XYZ file of C-alpha atoms in Angstrom:
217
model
C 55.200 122.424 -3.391
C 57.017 119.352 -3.128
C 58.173 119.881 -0.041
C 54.687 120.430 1.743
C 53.102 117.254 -0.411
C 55.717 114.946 0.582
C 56.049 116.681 4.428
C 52.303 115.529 4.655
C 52.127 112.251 2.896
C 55.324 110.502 4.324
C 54.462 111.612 8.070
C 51.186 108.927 7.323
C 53.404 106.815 5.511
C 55.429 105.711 8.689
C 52.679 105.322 11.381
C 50.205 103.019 9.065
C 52.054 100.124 8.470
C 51.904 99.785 12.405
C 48.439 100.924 12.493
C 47.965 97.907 9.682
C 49.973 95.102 11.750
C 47.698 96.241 15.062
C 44.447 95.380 13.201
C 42.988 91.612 13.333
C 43.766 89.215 10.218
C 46.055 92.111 9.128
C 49.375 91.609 10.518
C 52.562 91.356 8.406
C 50.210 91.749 5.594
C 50.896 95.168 5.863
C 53.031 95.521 2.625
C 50.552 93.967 0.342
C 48.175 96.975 1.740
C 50.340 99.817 0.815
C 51.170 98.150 -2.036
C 47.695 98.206 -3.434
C 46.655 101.501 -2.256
C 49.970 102.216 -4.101
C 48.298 101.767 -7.068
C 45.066 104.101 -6.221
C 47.095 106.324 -5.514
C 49.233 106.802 -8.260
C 45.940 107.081 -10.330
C 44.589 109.743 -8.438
C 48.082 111.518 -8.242
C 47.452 112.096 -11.819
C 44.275 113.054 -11.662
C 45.038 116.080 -9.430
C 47.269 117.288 -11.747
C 44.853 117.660 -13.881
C 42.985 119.515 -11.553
C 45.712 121.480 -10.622
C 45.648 123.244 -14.004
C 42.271 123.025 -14.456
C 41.427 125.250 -11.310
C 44.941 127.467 -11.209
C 42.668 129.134 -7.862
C 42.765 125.933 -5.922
C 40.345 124.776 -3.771
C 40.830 121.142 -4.549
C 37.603 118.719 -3.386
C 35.530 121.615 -2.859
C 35.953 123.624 -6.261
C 35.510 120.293 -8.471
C 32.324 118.906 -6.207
C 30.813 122.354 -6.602
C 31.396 123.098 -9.946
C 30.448 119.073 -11.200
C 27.384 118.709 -8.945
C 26.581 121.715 -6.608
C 27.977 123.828 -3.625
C 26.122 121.323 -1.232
C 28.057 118.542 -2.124
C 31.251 120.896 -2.635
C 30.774 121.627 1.280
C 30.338 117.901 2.058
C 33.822 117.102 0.307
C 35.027 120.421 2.617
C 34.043 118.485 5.412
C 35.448 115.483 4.525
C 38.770 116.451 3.848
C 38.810 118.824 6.737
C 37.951 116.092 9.082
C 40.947 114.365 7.441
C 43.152 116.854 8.003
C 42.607 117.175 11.632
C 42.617 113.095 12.156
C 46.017 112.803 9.994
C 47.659 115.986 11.918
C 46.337 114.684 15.103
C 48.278 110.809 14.231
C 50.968 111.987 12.898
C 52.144 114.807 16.056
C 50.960 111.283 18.223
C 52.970 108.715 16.926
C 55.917 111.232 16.527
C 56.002 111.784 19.990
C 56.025 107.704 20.394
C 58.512 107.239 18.137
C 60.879 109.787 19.696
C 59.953 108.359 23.294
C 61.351 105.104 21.542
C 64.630 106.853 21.813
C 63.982 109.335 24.947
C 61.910 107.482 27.742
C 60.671 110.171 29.830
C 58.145 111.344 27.022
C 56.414 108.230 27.016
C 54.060 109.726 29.887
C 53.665 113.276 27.975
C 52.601 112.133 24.625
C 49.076 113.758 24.799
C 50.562 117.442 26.237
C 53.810 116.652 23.854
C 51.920 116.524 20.566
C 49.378 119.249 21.455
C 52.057 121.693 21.808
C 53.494 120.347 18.334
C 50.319 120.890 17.186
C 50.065 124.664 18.624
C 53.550 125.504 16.868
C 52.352 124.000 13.727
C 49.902 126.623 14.114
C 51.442 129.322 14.917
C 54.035 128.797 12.081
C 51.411 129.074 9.538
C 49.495 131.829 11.283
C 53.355 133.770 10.688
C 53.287 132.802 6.624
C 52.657 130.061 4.310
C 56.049 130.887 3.322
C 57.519 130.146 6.557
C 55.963 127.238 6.878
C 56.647 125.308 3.545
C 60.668 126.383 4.118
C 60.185 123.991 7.274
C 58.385 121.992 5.733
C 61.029 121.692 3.036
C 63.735 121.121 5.368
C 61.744 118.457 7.489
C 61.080 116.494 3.792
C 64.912 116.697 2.839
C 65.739 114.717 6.391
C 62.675 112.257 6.068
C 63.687 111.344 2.586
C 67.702 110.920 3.944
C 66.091 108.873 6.545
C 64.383 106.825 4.805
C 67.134 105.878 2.217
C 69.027 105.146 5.197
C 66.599 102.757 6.685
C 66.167 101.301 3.403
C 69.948 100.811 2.592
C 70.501 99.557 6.013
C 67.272 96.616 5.852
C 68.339 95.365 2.062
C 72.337 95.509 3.341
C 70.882 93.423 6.409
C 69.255 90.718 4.655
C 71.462 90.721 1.281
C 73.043 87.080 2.626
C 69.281 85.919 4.256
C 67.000 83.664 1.650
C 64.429 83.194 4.291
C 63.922 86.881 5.227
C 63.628 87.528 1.055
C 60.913 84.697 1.220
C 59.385 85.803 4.011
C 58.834 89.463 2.593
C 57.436 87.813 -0.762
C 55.191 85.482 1.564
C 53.519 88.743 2.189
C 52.349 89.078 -1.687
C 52.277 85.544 -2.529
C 49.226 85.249 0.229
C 46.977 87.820 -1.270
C 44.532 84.974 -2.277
C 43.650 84.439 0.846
C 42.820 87.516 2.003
C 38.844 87.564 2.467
C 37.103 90.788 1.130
C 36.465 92.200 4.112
C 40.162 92.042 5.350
C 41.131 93.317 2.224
C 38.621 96.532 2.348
C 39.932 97.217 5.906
C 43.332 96.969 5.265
C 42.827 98.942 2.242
C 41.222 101.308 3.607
C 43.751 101.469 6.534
C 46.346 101.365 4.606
C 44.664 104.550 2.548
C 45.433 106.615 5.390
C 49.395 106.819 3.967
C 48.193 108.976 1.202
C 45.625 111.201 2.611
C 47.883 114.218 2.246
C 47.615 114.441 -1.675
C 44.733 116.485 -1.269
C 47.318 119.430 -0.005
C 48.664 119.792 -3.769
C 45.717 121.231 -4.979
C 45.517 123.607 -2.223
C 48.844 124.886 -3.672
C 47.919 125.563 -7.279
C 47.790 129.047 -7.009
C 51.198 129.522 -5.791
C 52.647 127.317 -7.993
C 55.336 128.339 -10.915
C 53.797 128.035 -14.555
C 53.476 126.214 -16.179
C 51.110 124.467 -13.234
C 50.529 121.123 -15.124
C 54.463 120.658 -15.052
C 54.921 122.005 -11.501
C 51.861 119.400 -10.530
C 53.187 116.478 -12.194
């Protein structure tokens, strides 16, 4: 469970802050952004593990829509998170294949045909089992989260000795008031797209070991 929640979430997690310093009055603002969504985000964390035990079946958006309201607005949250799925699969294979090309030059002119055919194996993974795939999946979170302790380590050991690199990183927070509403509802919203995956852990409540609320949280 952990592994597909965290496989899903931290793939977003690396491609928006560039997504966030692309985007106009953004910038190296990017840190406040995740910060804040941060917050939403732990919030709503806790709410689905409330739904997790509350609808052991799963189902997630669509189950709580349906059953609150009606199926018609259960099948527009389907659609919703559907469409999300697709456009944070479709990102993540993307930038993957940019990041590597960082690395390995000649993929720089495949990236469309290189993350299609990641996309295809994704796909035929789970078509094999959901077992299968969340033992990948499992694997592929144990490396990110070595990598990113490793790029952590290595950027804190890099600027232990550099005041102005520590000020500039709290510049980032310090200049929140100045942010205009509208910048701060599109980064936000940008920077929402890091978190997009917690949606999958309700998806997994049935298969989760009891007690779920404990499993969830």
């Amino acid at each position: 469970v952990w592994a597909v929640v965290f496989a899903d979430i931290g793939t977003s997690i690396y491609y928006v802050p560039g997504m966030l310093h692309d985007m106009r009055g953004v910038g190296d603002l990017a840190p406040l952004f995740v910060t804040a969504s941060m917050a939403g985000f732990l919030l709503l964390a806790w709410k689905y593990v409330e739904i997790c035990w509350r609808h052991p079946d799963g189902g997630g958006v669509v189950t709580v829509a349906s059953r609150a309201f009606s199926p018609k607005w259960g099948l527009v949250g389907g659609l919703l998170i559907t469409l999300d799925y697709f456009l944070t699969a479709a990102v993540s294979s993307v930038s993957g294949v940019h990041y590597l090309a960082s690395v390995w030059a000649p993929l720089d002119s495949h990236v469309v045909l290189v993350a299609a055919g990641a996309l295809a194996l994704l796909a035929v993974l789970n078509i094999i089992g959901i077992r299968e795939s969340a033992s990948i999946s499992f694997l592929m979170a144990l490396c990110a989260v070595g990598i990113d302790l490793i790029v952590i380590g290595a950027t804190l050991y890099s600027i232990r000795d550099d005041p102005a690199a520590w000020e500039h990183l709290g510049g980032a927070f310090q200049r929140a008031t100045d942010v205009s509403p509208r910048t701060f509802v599109v980064g936000f919203a940008g920077a929402w797209l890091a978190f997009s995956g917690l949606e999958s852990i309700s998806q997994l409540s049935p298969a989760m070991r009891l007690p779920i609320r404990a499993t969830a949280k």
